[in-house]
Short mmCIF file of C-alpha atoms in Angstrom, two decimals:
data_model
loop_
_atom_site.label_atom_id
_atom_site.label_comp_id
_atom_site.label_asym_id
_atom_site.label_seq_id
_atom_site.Cartn_x
_atom_site.Cartn_y
_atom_site.Cartn_z
CA MET A 1 39.02 -16.20 27.95
CA SER A 2 38.67 -16.57 24.21
CA GLY A 3 41.37 -18.79 22.76
CA PRO A 4 41.90 -20.18 19.31
CA ASP A 5 40.17 -23.44 20.20
CA ARG A 6 37.13 -21.82 21.65
CA LEU A 7 33.98 -21.21 19.59
CA HIS A 8 33.30 -17.51 19.03
CA ALA A 9 30.25 -16.32 20.99
CA PHE A 10 28.53 -15.44 17.71
CA ASP A 11 28.96 -18.96 16.31
CA ALA A 12 27.68 -20.44 19.55
CA ALA A 13 24.69 -18.05 19.43
CA ILE A 14 23.57 -18.94 15.91
CA ALA A 15 24.21 -22.70 16.17
CA LEU A 16 21.31 -24.87 15.03
CA ALA A 17 20.66 -28.55 15.69
CA PRO A 18 18.88 -30.43 12.87
CA GLN A 19 15.48 -31.89 13.78
CA GLY A 20 14.51 -33.27 10.36
CA GLU A 21 14.26 -31.69 6.90
CA GLY A 22 13.73 -27.97 7.20
CA VAL A 23 13.42 -28.01 11.00
CA TRP A 24 16.14 -26.77 13.31
CA GLN A 25 16.43 -26.16 16.99
CA GLY A 26 18.26 -23.13 18.31
CA GLU A 27 18.60 -21.39 21.62
CA THR A 28 18.79 -17.80 22.76
CA SER A 29 22.23 -16.69 23.87
CA ALA A 30 22.87 -14.89 27.15
CA ALA A 31 25.97 -13.38 25.53
CA TYR A 32 23.65 -11.45 23.18
CA GLY A 33 20.95 -10.61 25.71
CA ASN A 34 19.02 -7.36 25.25
CA MET A 35 16.78 -5.41 27.62
CA ILE A 36 14.02 -8.01 27.05
CA GLY A 37 14.93 -11.19 25.16
CA PRO A 38 17.83 -11.47 22.72
CA PHE A 39 19.43 -8.86 20.41
CA GLY A 40 17.31 -8.87 17.24
CA GLY A 41 20.33 -8.92 14.96
CA VAL A 42 21.36 -12.33 16.26
CA THR A 43 17.78 -13.58 15.97
CA ALA A 44 17.75 -12.44 12.33
CA ALA A 45 21.09 -14.20 11.81
CA GLN A 46 19.62 -17.40 13.27
CA ALA A 47 16.73 -17.21 10.80
CA LEU A 48 19.17 -16.71 7.93
CA ASN A 49 21.39 -19.51 9.22
CA ALA A 50 18.50 -21.96 8.82
CA VAL A 51 18.46 -21.04 5.12
CA LEU A 52 22.26 -21.11 4.80
CA ARG A 53 22.44 -24.60 6.32
CA HIS A 54 19.61 -26.05 4.22
CA PRO A 55 20.98 -28.85 2.00
CA HIS A 56 19.02 -27.61 -1.04
CA ARG A 57 20.15 -23.99 -0.87
CA LEU A 58 21.03 -22.38 -4.19
CA GLY A 59 23.50 -19.50 -4.21
CA VAL A 60 24.06 -16.73 -1.70
CA PRO A 61 21.69 -14.37 0.15
CA ILE A 62 20.38 -11.41 -1.87
CA ALA A 63 17.50 -10.26 0.35
CA LEU A 64 16.27 -11.11 3.83
CA THR A 65 13.19 -9.79 5.60
CA VAL A 66 12.66 -10.71 9.23
CA ASN A 67 9.46 -9.82 11.09
CA PHE A 68 9.66 -9.91 14.87
CA ALA A 69 6.22 -11.19 15.75
CA ALA A 70 6.60 -11.48 19.51
CA ALA A 71 9.12 -11.18 22.33
CA ILE A 72 11.35 -14.25 22.25
CA ALA A 73 11.58 -15.98 25.63
CA ASP A 74 15.02 -17.06 26.83
CA GLY A 75 15.55 -20.69 25.90
CA ALA A 76 14.95 -23.01 22.95
CA PHE A 77 13.04 -22.34 19.74
CA LEU A 78 12.37 -24.16 16.48
CA VAL A 79 13.16 -22.69 13.06
CA LEU A 80 11.04 -24.05 10.20
CA VAL A 81 12.38 -23.28 6.74
CA ARG A 82 11.22 -24.28 3.27
CA PRO A 83 12.16 -23.33 -0.27
CA ALA A 84 8.83 -22.05 -1.63
CA ARG A 85 10.22 -21.75 -5.15
CA THR A 86 13.47 -22.81 -6.78
CA ASN A 87 14.32 -21.36 -10.19
CA ARG A 88 17.41 -21.85 -12.32
CA SER A 89 19.37 -19.12 -10.57
CA THR A 90 17.14 -17.78 -7.75
CA GLN A 91 15.42 -19.37 -4.78
CA HIS A 92 12.68 -18.09 -2.46
CA TRP A 93 12.49 -19.10 1.20
CA ILE A 94 9.84 -18.90 3.90
CA VAL A 95 10.99 -19.12 7.51
CA GLU A 96 9.08 -19.31 10.77
CA MET A 97 10.46 -19.41 14.28
CA ARG A 98 8.31 -20.97 16.97
CA GLN A 99 8.35 -21.32 20.72
CA GLY A 100 5.84 -23.98 21.76
CA GLU A 101 2.87 -23.68 19.42
CA ARG A 102 3.30 -19.96 18.86
CA THR A 103 5.04 -18.14 16.03
CA VAL A 104 7.56 -15.60 17.30
CA LEU A 105 9.18 -14.66 13.96
CA THR A 106 8.38 -14.83 10.26
CA ALA A 107 10.90 -14.27 7.51
CA THR A 108 11.44 -14.53 3.79
CA ALA A 109 14.76 -14.78 2.01
CA VAL A 110 15.98 -14.77 -1.56
CA THR A 111 19.18 -16.55 -2.51
CA ALA A 112 20.72 -16.51 -5.97
CA LEU A 113 23.68 -17.45 -8.06
CA ARG A 114 25.55 -14.24 -8.85
CA ARG A 115 27.29 -13.58 -12.15
CA ASP A 116 29.87 -10.98 -13.14
CA THR A 117 28.12 -7.95 -14.61
CA TRP A 118 28.57 -4.23 -15.04
CA GLY A 119 28.37 -2.57 -11.66
CA ALA A 120 28.52 0.75 -9.86
CA THR A 121 28.16 2.04 -6.33
CA GLU A 122 26.05 5.14 -6.04
CA VAL A 123 26.24 5.89 -2.34
CA ALA A 124 29.86 6.64 -1.57
CA MET A 125 31.38 5.92 1.82
CA PRO A 126 31.44 9.09 3.93
CA GLN A 127 34.90 10.52 4.60
CA VAL A 128 35.80 9.45 8.10
CA PRO A 129 38.93 8.99 10.21
CA PRO A 130 40.28 5.41 10.23
CA ALA A 131 38.89 3.09 12.89
CA HIS A 132 42.07 2.99 14.96
CA GLU A 133 41.92 6.78 15.38
CA VAL A 134 38.38 6.72 16.79
CA PRO A 135 38.21 5.89 20.51
CA PRO A 136 35.81 3.23 21.76
CA PRO A 137 33.08 4.38 24.18
CA THR A 138 34.23 4.68 27.75
CA ARG A 139 30.97 3.32 29.16
CA HIS A 140 30.26 -0.39 29.43
CA GLY A 141 27.07 -1.45 27.63
CA ARG A 142 24.03 -1.56 29.86
CA VAL A 143 22.74 -4.57 27.92
CA GLU A 144 24.95 -7.56 27.32
CA TRP A 145 24.94 -7.75 23.50
CA ILE A 146 26.53 -4.30 23.24
CA ASN A 147 29.70 -5.80 24.70
CA ARG A 148 29.89 -8.28 21.79
CA TYR A 149 30.61 -5.40 19.41
CA ASP A 150 33.55 -3.05 19.15
CA MET A 151 31.77 0.21 18.28
CA ARG A 152 33.59 3.45 17.59
CA PHE A 153 31.20 6.35 17.13
CA ILE A 154 32.21 9.05 14.68
CA HIS A 155 28.90 10.87 14.71
CA GLY A 156 25.61 10.47 16.56
CA ALA A 157 26.41 8.43 19.68
CA LEU A 158 23.79 7.98 22.41
CA PRO A 159 22.67 11.33 23.84
CA PRO A 160 24.87 12.46 26.76
CA ALA A 161 21.75 13.08 28.87
CA TRP A 162 18.15 11.80 28.68
CA ASP A 163 16.71 15.28 28.94
CA GLY A 164 14.15 15.04 26.13
CA ALA A 165 16.04 17.57 23.99
CA GLU A 166 14.90 17.26 20.40
CA GLY A 167 17.52 17.39 17.66
CA HIS A 168 17.08 17.84 13.95
CA GLY A 169 18.56 14.62 12.66
CA SER A 170 18.95 11.01 13.66
CA ARG A 171 22.10 10.09 11.76
CA THR A 172 24.71 7.83 13.33
CA LEU A 173 28.07 6.93 11.82
CA LEU A 174 30.33 4.37 13.46
CA TRP A 175 33.04 1.80 12.91
CA VAL A 176 31.89 -1.58 14.14
CA ARG A 177 33.02 -5.19 14.23
CA ASP A 178 32.57 -8.28 16.35
CA ASN A 179 34.29 -8.25 19.74
CA PRO A 180 36.49 -10.25 19.72
CA PRO A 181 37.06 -9.93 15.96
CA ARG A 182 35.62 -12.70 13.76
CA PRO A 183 35.82 -13.12 9.96
CA LEU A 184 32.73 -11.60 8.34
CA ASP A 185 30.12 -13.89 6.79
CA PHE A 186 26.48 -13.49 5.74
CA ALA A 187 25.20 -14.31 9.22
CA SER A 188 27.38 -11.76 11.01
CA LEU A 189 26.72 -9.14 8.31
CA THR A 190 23.00 -9.67 9.02
CA ALA A 191 23.46 -9.14 12.74
CA THR A 192 25.68 -6.10 12.22
CA ALA A 193 22.96 -4.50 10.06
CA ASP A 194 20.85 -4.28 13.23
CA VAL A 195 23.57 -2.88 15.48
CA PHE A 196 22.33 0.73 15.51
CA PHE A 197 20.58 1.91 18.67
CA PRO A 198 17.01 3.19 18.05
CA ARG A 199 16.91 6.34 15.93
CA ILE A 200 14.23 7.84 18.16
CA TRP A 201 16.66 7.91 21.11
CA ARG A 202 19.04 9.90 18.96
CA ARG A 203 16.45 12.28 17.53
CA ARG A 204 14.84 12.98 20.88
CA ALA A 205 16.76 12.22 24.05
CA THR A 206 13.89 10.27 25.64
CA MET A 207 14.27 6.58 26.35
CA THR A 208 10.87 5.54 25.07
CA PRO A 209 10.33 1.76 24.84
CA ILE A 210 10.87 0.45 21.29
CA GLY A 211 10.89 -2.81 19.37
CA THR A 212 11.88 -3.59 15.79
CA VAL A 213 8.85 -4.92 13.93
CA SER A 214 10.44 -5.74 10.56
CA ILE A 215 13.94 -5.53 9.11
CA THR A 216 15.06 -6.04 5.52
CA ILE A 217 18.66 -6.52 4.44
CA TYR A 218 19.94 -6.41 0.87
CA PHE A 219 23.28 -8.12 0.40
CA HIS A 220 25.45 -6.41 -2.19
CA ALA A 221 28.55 -8.41 -1.23
CA ASP A 222 29.41 -11.81 -2.57
CA GLU A 223 31.51 -14.39 -0.72
CA ALA A 224 34.80 -13.11 -2.14
CA GLN A 225 34.13 -9.61 -0.80
CA LEU A 226 33.24 -10.99 2.62
CA GLN A 227 36.45 -13.00 2.66
CA ALA A 228 38.47 -9.96 1.64
CA THR A 229 36.78 -7.95 4.40
CA ALA A 230 37.87 -10.63 6.89
CA ASP A 231 37.66 -9.33 10.48
CA GLY A 232 38.13 -5.68 9.55
CA TYR A 233 35.86 -2.91 10.75
CA LEU A 234 32.66 -1.98 8.91
CA LEU A 235 31.52 1.61 8.59
CA GLY A 236 27.86 1.77 9.51
CA GLN A 237 25.51 4.65 8.81
CA ALA A 238 21.88 4.81 9.93
CA GLU A 239 19.17 7.43 9.69
CA ALA A 240 15.40 7.68 10.09
CA GLN A 241 13.04 9.09 7.50
CA ALA A 242 9.84 9.42 9.53
CA PHE A 243 8.51 8.98 13.08
CA ARG A 244 4.73 8.79 13.05
CA ASN A 245 2.01 7.49 15.41
CA GLY A 246 3.92 4.67 17.01
CA PHE A 247 6.32 3.61 14.24
CA PHE A 248 9.53 4.98 12.76
CA ASP A 249 11.78 3.71 10.01
CA GLN A 250 15.55 3.42 9.65
CA THR A 251 17.72 3.15 6.56
CA ALA A 252 21.30 1.95 6.93
CA GLN A 253 24.44 1.20 4.94
CA LEU A 254 27.48 -0.92 5.77
CA TRP A 255 30.82 -0.44 3.98
CA ASN A 256 34.09 -2.28 4.54
CA GLN A 257 37.37 -0.44 5.11
CA ALA A 258 38.12 -0.63 1.37
CA GLY A 259 35.00 1.52 0.80
CA GLU A 260 32.88 -1.27 -0.72
CA LEU A 261 29.16 -1.13 0.09
CA LEU A 262 28.48 -4.61 1.48
CA ALA A 263 24.85 -4.29 2.55
CA THR A 264 21.97 -1.85 2.80
CA SER A 265 19.23 -2.30 5.33
CA HIS A 266 15.86 -0.92 6.35
CA GLN A 267 13.69 -1.43 9.36
CA VAL A 268 10.46 -0.25 10.91
CA VAL A 269 10.32 0.07 14.66
CA TYR A 270 7.48 0.40 17.16
CA TYR A 271 7.81 3.14 19.75
CA LYS A 272 5.61 3.80 22.71
CA GLU A 273 5.27 7.57 22.89
CA MET B 19 -15.05 5.21 -21.51
CA SER B 20 -14.71 5.58 -17.77
CA GLY B 21 -17.93 6.84 -16.22
CA PRO B 22 -19.02 7.28 -12.62
CA ASP B 23 -20.79 3.89 -12.61
CA ARG B 24 -17.86 1.98 -13.97
CA LEU B 25 -15.33 0.23 -11.71
CA HIS B 26 -11.90 1.89 -11.82
CA ALA B 27 -9.37 -0.30 -13.65
CA PHE B 28 -7.31 -0.54 -10.45
CA ASP B 29 -10.25 -1.85 -8.41
CA ALA B 30 -11.02 -4.38 -11.14
CA ALA B 31 -7.35 -5.42 -11.20
CA ILE B 32 -7.05 -6.11 -7.46
CA ALA B 33 -10.49 -7.73 -7.05
CA LEU B 34 -10.42 -11.07 -5.19
CA ALA B 35 -13.08 -13.77 -5.03
CA PRO B 36 -13.26 -15.66 -1.70
CA GLN B 37 -12.55 -19.41 -1.93
CA GLY B 38 -12.75 -20.27 1.77
CA GLU B 39 -10.98 -18.91 4.86
CA GLY B 40 -7.70 -17.31 3.86
CA VAL B 41 -7.95 -18.35 0.19
CA TRP B 42 -8.75 -15.92 -2.59
CA GLN B 43 -8.82 -16.11 -6.34
CA GLY B 44 -7.57 -13.21 -8.42
CA GLU B 45 -6.72 -12.65 -12.02
CA THR B 46 -4.06 -10.71 -13.88
CA SER B 47 -5.30 -7.54 -15.54
CA ALA B 48 -4.57 -6.69 -19.18
CA ALA B 49 -4.98 -3.03 -18.23
CA TYR B 50 -1.84 -3.36 -16.07
CA GLY B 51 0.15 -5.57 -18.43
CA ASN B 52 3.94 -5.23 -18.42
CA MET B 53 6.58 -6.43 -20.88
CA ILE B 54 6.15 -9.98 -19.53
CA GLY B 55 3.26 -10.65 -17.15
CA PRO B 56 1.61 -7.98 -15.01
CA PHE B 57 3.01 -4.75 -13.46
CA GLY B 58 4.57 -5.82 -10.14
CA GLY B 59 3.00 -2.94 -8.25
CA VAL B 60 -0.47 -4.29 -8.92
CA THR B 61 0.63 -7.82 -8.01
CA ALA B 62 1.95 -6.46 -4.69
CA ALA B 63 -1.37 -4.64 -4.18
CA GLN B 64 -3.24 -7.91 -4.80
CA ALA B 65 -1.13 -9.63 -2.13
CA LEU B 66 -1.87 -6.81 0.31
CA ASN B 67 -5.55 -6.84 -0.61
CA ALA B 68 -5.79 -10.45 0.57
CA VAL B 69 -4.65 -9.22 3.98
CA LEU B 70 -6.88 -6.14 3.91
CA ARG B 71 -9.95 -8.24 3.13
CA HIS B 72 -9.26 -10.89 5.75
CA PRO B 73 -12.09 -10.90 8.34
CA HIS B 74 -9.64 -11.17 11.25
CA ARG B 75 -7.39 -8.29 10.23
CA LEU B 76 -6.25 -6.02 13.04
CA GLY B 77 -5.36 -2.41 12.24
CA VAL B 78 -3.72 -0.92 9.17
CA PRO B 79 -0.64 -1.91 7.15
CA ILE B 80 2.72 -0.91 8.65
CA ALA B 81 5.11 -3.04 6.56
CA LEU B 82 4.76 -5.20 3.47
CA THR B 83 7.45 -7.31 1.80
CA VAL B 84 6.63 -8.98 -1.50
CA ASN B 85 9.02 -11.44 -3.15
CA PHE B 86 8.43 -12.09 -6.84
CA ALA B 87 9.32 -15.77 -7.07
CA ALA B 88 8.48 -16.37 -10.73
CA ALA B 89 6.96 -14.74 -13.78
CA ILE B 90 3.19 -14.64 -13.32
CA ALA B 91 1.32 -16.09 -16.29
CA ASP B 92 -1.68 -14.18 -17.60
CA GLY B 93 -4.82 -15.59 -16.02
CA ALA B 94 -6.03 -16.75 -12.62
CA PHE B 95 -4.06 -17.27 -9.42
CA LEU B 96 -4.79 -18.15 -5.82
CA VAL B 97 -3.72 -16.03 -2.86
CA LEU B 98 -3.29 -17.90 0.43
CA VAL B 99 -3.07 -15.70 3.50
CA ARG B 100 -2.83 -16.48 7.20
CA PRO B 101 -2.26 -14.48 10.36
CA ALA B 102 0.86 -16.18 11.77
CA ARG B 103 0.64 -14.19 14.99
CA THR B 104 -1.93 -11.82 16.46
CA ASN B 105 -0.90 -9.66 19.38
CA ARG B 106 -2.85 -7.00 21.26
CA SER B 107 -2.00 -4.26 18.79
CA THR B 108 0.08 -5.88 15.99
CA GLN B 109 -0.51 -8.76 13.61
CA HIS B 110 1.88 -10.71 11.37
CA TRP B 111 0.80 -12.16 8.04
CA ILE B 112 2.24 -14.74 5.65
CA VAL B 113 1.00 -14.66 2.05
CA GLU B 114 1.63 -16.98 -0.89
CA MET B 115 0.38 -16.61 -4.43
CA ARG B 116 0.10 -19.77 -6.53
CA GLN B 117 -0.62 -20.70 -10.10
CA GLY B 118 -1.39 -24.40 -10.32
CA GLU B 119 0.83 -26.15 -7.78
CA ARG B 120 3.63 -23.61 -8.02
CA THR B 121 4.36 -20.63 -5.82
CA VAL B 122 4.82 -17.43 -7.83
CA LEU B 123 4.98 -14.94 -4.94
CA THR B 124 5.70 -14.93 -1.22
CA ALA B 125 4.97 -12.03 1.09
CA THR B 126 4.83 -10.99 4.70
CA ALA B 127 2.88 -8.10 6.13
CA VAL B 128 2.55 -6.40 9.48
CA THR B 129 -0.65 -4.61 10.43
CA ALA B 130 -1.15 -2.64 13.63
CA LEU B 131 -3.42 -0.35 15.56
CA ARG B 132 -1.83 3.09 15.49
CA ARG B 133 -1.96 5.53 18.38
CA ASP B 134 -1.29 9.25 18.54
CA THR B 135 2.33 9.82 19.54
CA TRP B 136 5.10 12.35 19.17
CA GLY B 137 6.22 12.42 15.55
CA ALA B 138 8.63 14.04 13.11
CA THR B 139 9.50 13.75 9.45
CA GLU B 140 13.20 13.71 8.77
CA VAL B 141 13.32 13.54 5.00
CA ALA B 142 11.71 16.72 3.71
CA MET B 143 9.90 16.87 0.40
CA PRO B 144 12.21 18.25 -2.31
CA GLN B 145 11.29 21.70 -3.61
CA VAL B 146 9.52 21.12 -6.91
CA PRO B 147 7.08 22.96 -9.17
CA PRO B 148 3.41 22.07 -8.62
CA ALA B 149 2.08 19.11 -10.61
CA HIS B 150 -0.07 21.18 -12.96
CA GLU B 151 3.02 23.10 -14.09
CA VAL B 152 4.90 19.92 -15.07
CA PRO B 153 3.92 18.59 -18.51
CA PRO B 154 3.04 14.91 -18.95
CA PRO B 155 5.32 12.86 -21.23
CA THR B 156 4.54 13.24 -24.92
CA ARG B 157 5.19 9.57 -25.64
CA HIS B 158 2.58 6.87 -25.10
CA GLY B 159 3.76 4.08 -22.81
CA ARG B 160 5.22 1.09 -24.62
CA VAL B 161 3.75 -1.23 -22.00
CA GLU B 162 0.11 -0.98 -21.04
CA TRP B 163 0.37 -0.31 -17.28
CA ILE B 164 2.23 2.95 -17.88
CA ASN B 165 -0.98 4.36 -19.33
CA ARG B 166 -2.77 3.71 -16.02
CA TYR B 167 -0.64 6.39 -14.35
CA ASP B 168 -0.43 10.12 -14.89
CA MET B 169 3.34 10.67 -14.52
CA ARG B 170 4.98 14.09 -14.69
CA PHE B 171 8.75 13.87 -14.58
CA ILE B 172 10.59 16.68 -12.84
CA HIS B 173 14.00 15.01 -12.89
CA GLY B 174 15.39 11.77 -14.30
CA ALA B 175 12.96 10.64 -16.97
CA LEU B 176 13.84 7.73 -19.27
CA PRO B 177 17.04 8.41 -21.24
CA PRO B 178 16.37 10.21 -24.53
CA ALA B 179 18.46 7.61 -26.39
CA TRP B 180 19.51 4.04 -25.55
CA ASP B 181 23.15 4.76 -26.36
CA GLY B 182 24.74 3.14 -23.32
CA ALA B 183 25.88 6.50 -21.95
CA GLU B 184 26.69 6.16 -18.27
CA GLY B 185 25.54 8.87 -15.89
CA HIS B 186 26.57 9.53 -12.31
CA GLY B 187 23.25 9.18 -10.58
CA SER B 188 20.01 7.28 -10.86
CA ARG B 189 17.63 9.68 -9.15
CA THR B 190 14.12 10.22 -10.50
CA LEU B 191 11.61 12.73 -9.19
CA LEU B 192 8.04 12.79 -10.50
CA TRP B 193 4.46 13.67 -9.73
CA VAL B 194 2.27 10.61 -10.12
CA ARG B 195 -1.31 9.51 -9.61
CA ASP B 196 -3.77 6.99 -11.01
CA ASN B 197 -5.11 7.72 -14.48
CA PRO B 198 -8.00 8.36 -14.29
CA PRO B 199 -7.67 9.77 -10.75
CA ARG B 200 -8.82 7.51 -7.90
CA PRO B 201 -8.89 8.20 -4.13
CA LEU B 202 -5.69 6.88 -2.55
CA ASP B 203 -5.86 3.81 -0.31
CA PHE B 204 -3.31 1.32 1.02
CA ALA B 205 -3.57 -0.88 -2.07
CA SER B 206 -2.97 1.93 -4.55
CA LEU B 207 -0.21 3.42 -2.39
CA THR B 208 1.46 -0.02 -2.58
CA ALA B 209 1.25 -0.11 -6.36
CA THR B 210 2.45 3.47 -6.69
CA ALA B 211 5.55 2.63 -4.64
CA ASP B 212 6.62 0.40 -7.56
CA VAL B 213 5.92 2.91 -10.31
CA PHE B 214 9.56 3.91 -10.95
CA PHE B 215 11.20 2.51 -14.06
CA PRO B 216 14.38 0.47 -13.34
CA ARG B 217 17.19 2.59 -11.91
CA ILE B 218 19.73 0.81 -14.10
CA TRP B 219 18.06 2.22 -17.23
CA ARG B 220 18.49 5.68 -15.77
CA ARG B 221 22.06 5.18 -14.61
CA ARG B 222 23.23 3.61 -17.85
CA ALA B 223 21.16 4.09 -21.01
CA THR B 224 21.12 0.37 -21.85
CA MET B 225 17.83 -1.52 -21.85
CA THR B 226 19.11 -4.59 -20.02
CA PRO B 227 16.40 -7.07 -18.97
CA ILE B 228 15.41 -6.63 -15.31
CA GLY B 229 12.98 -8.06 -12.78
CA THR B 230 12.15 -6.97 -9.24
CA VAL B 231 13.02 -9.76 -6.84
CA SER B 232 11.79 -8.28 -3.57
CA ILE B 233 10.08 -5.03 -2.55
CA THR B 234 9.38 -3.69 0.92
CA ILE B 235 7.02 -0.84 1.69
CA TYR B 236 6.73 0.97 5.02
CA PHE B 237 3.45 2.81 5.47
CA HIS B 238 3.83 6.03 7.42
CA ALA B 239 0.32 7.22 6.57
CA ASP B 240 -2.79 6.29 8.47
CA GLU B 241 -6.29 6.17 6.98
CA ALA B 242 -7.02 9.82 7.77
CA GLN B 243 -3.96 10.97 5.80
CA LEU B 244 -4.90 8.80 2.84
CA GLN B 245 -8.40 10.25 2.88
CA ALA B 246 -7.04 13.79 3.04
CA THR B 247 -4.70 12.99 0.12
CA ALA B 248 -7.77 11.86 -1.87
CA ASP B 249 -6.97 11.70 -5.59
CA GLY B 250 -4.20 14.28 -5.50
CA TYR B 251 -0.75 13.75 -6.97
CA LEU B 252 2.04 12.06 -5.04
CA LEU B 253 5.63 13.20 -5.33
CA GLY B 254 7.80 10.15 -5.89
CA GLN B 255 11.56 9.99 -5.52
CA ALA B 256 13.70 6.94 -6.29
CA GLU B 257 17.41 6.26 -6.29
CA ALA B 258 19.77 3.28 -6.34
CA GLN B 259 22.55 2.68 -3.84
CA ALA B 260 24.48 -0.11 -5.57
CA PHE B 261 24.52 -2.15 -8.79
CA ARG B 262 26.58 -5.31 -8.32
CA ASN B 263 26.85 -8.68 -10.05
CA GLY B 264 23.30 -9.02 -11.28
CA PHE B 265 21.35 -7.13 -8.61
CA PHE B 266 20.74 -3.48 -7.78
CA ASP B 267 18.68 -1.82 -5.08
CA GLN B 268 16.30 1.13 -5.06
CA THR B 269 15.13 3.34 -2.23
CA ALA B 270 12.03 5.48 -2.72
CA GLN B 271 9.83 8.01 -0.96
CA LEU B 272 6.26 9.12 -1.65
CA TRP B 273 4.87 12.44 -0.35
CA ASN B 274 1.42 13.94 -0.87
CA GLN B 275 0.94 17.49 -2.14
CA ALA B 276 0.74 18.74 1.44
CA GLY B 277 4.33 17.53 1.91
CA GLU B 278 3.50 14.59 4.17
CA LEU B 279 5.69 11.49 3.75
CA LEU B 280 3.13 8.72 3.18
CA ALA B 281 5.41 5.77 2.44
CA THR B 282 9.03 4.74 2.00
CA SER B 283 9.99 1.78 -0.10
CA HIS B 284 12.98 -0.38 -0.99
CA GLN B 285 13.49 -3.02 -3.60
CA VAL B 286 16.17 -5.28 -5.01
CA VAL B 287 16.12 -5.97 -8.72
CA TYR B 288 17.77 -8.58 -10.92
CA TYR B 289 19.53 -7.30 -14.03
CA LYS B 290 21.04 -9.32 -16.82
CA GLU B 291 24.24 -7.52 -17.70
#
């Protein structure tokens, strides 16, 4: 159904209508629906989009932290964004998302003008087969947003059975891109950084209820690298470091097919038991 | 000069005077002075302390993100803190630090009531000699805050010469605790998470100017674990993932001597060249 004239589902999902300086209205997207409320990656992208679309924005995203303060109800929300500090080459943003009078999300972002400097990548892309040699999952996603991504698991897919078996590691490695393909930008890179299913389901095959509490994304890519990446696959890797008394963490990396590290990401996630 | 009746320098440094609901006054501490302005770890601890001391706080810190928006001038500052959302078991905080009319720091924090659950630690403590077998550095710190920490480098100390030699990795491993020793709490754990010298100095022996832009700390420890850790050493590990066009990242872990992972941390840092 998707033709060249039709807006990509992701662009429709993160669209914002201006309501005055620093105030935007957005809406949850059924195309990115999760078990309860929307896929957090798209919500994070909406928060970033309010910064990206601000007329006074300086430079490109360097860091974004999104705190999911409450379940987001299907429907409209407001995004309030303000530049708390603007320097010569960096800018600091505070973002809040509200439904009615209540805050459902808080976020901070840093944007900056980048300059050419010495550089190095320390975490090399794992050696993996190319994306076209890795089959997509045969099962249809049981939540809608899963179907908006083309995911090809190389290592650490969902457990074959929910039998409570406890493994030793939580690592997942997959090729992923928007489905249908869409040229990568900062908003979609943000959403893709949250594409990994909960590490606790991988570590211990028990479908305990979970919810991301806070996610941070560091953008190593500039606009030229995103453009060069185009609609190619990203290699995503995610792993937990600790599960303790109701919260676990996740660290993640995203490389493009040329082996460039585009973003690193971290999150802390509530789990029930 | 430090006797049992005297306030520890860290407690003096993070002290806040109430100025009305959600407003605190603090002051930079010469004892934690850095090259320019104060040591960022103590500034982050001051931001957290405004949350910790808030009369409506629920639970213990789970996540803290601090964005350093500008150089902090020596002297007084205000910390403004508000609970943006309070749920049954989690609470979301927005913090701003100001000097005069200008914002110098933004932060968000999540606090929560923890419950006993299944748990596991995935990143094991590296095998290292005990702290008392590792000698302290022979050189006195060239900035004052360094002298407030007892640091014993096992791997990856500062380069012996600033000759621009480029290494292959940026990993540092050290035992660290307050000097003089002080029982660990959430504020000092926060500061200790920022104790690592810039990864770029380790990776490439060039003293390029740097500044942390944003740091995130995930607290895996609860109060009982902090109390059991007391004033023992922490094993700290830090490593970069990418250095690119003016910004690099750092991931870090902190274990206690019993091998428990107390906190994981991430930061993104500006570098000049």
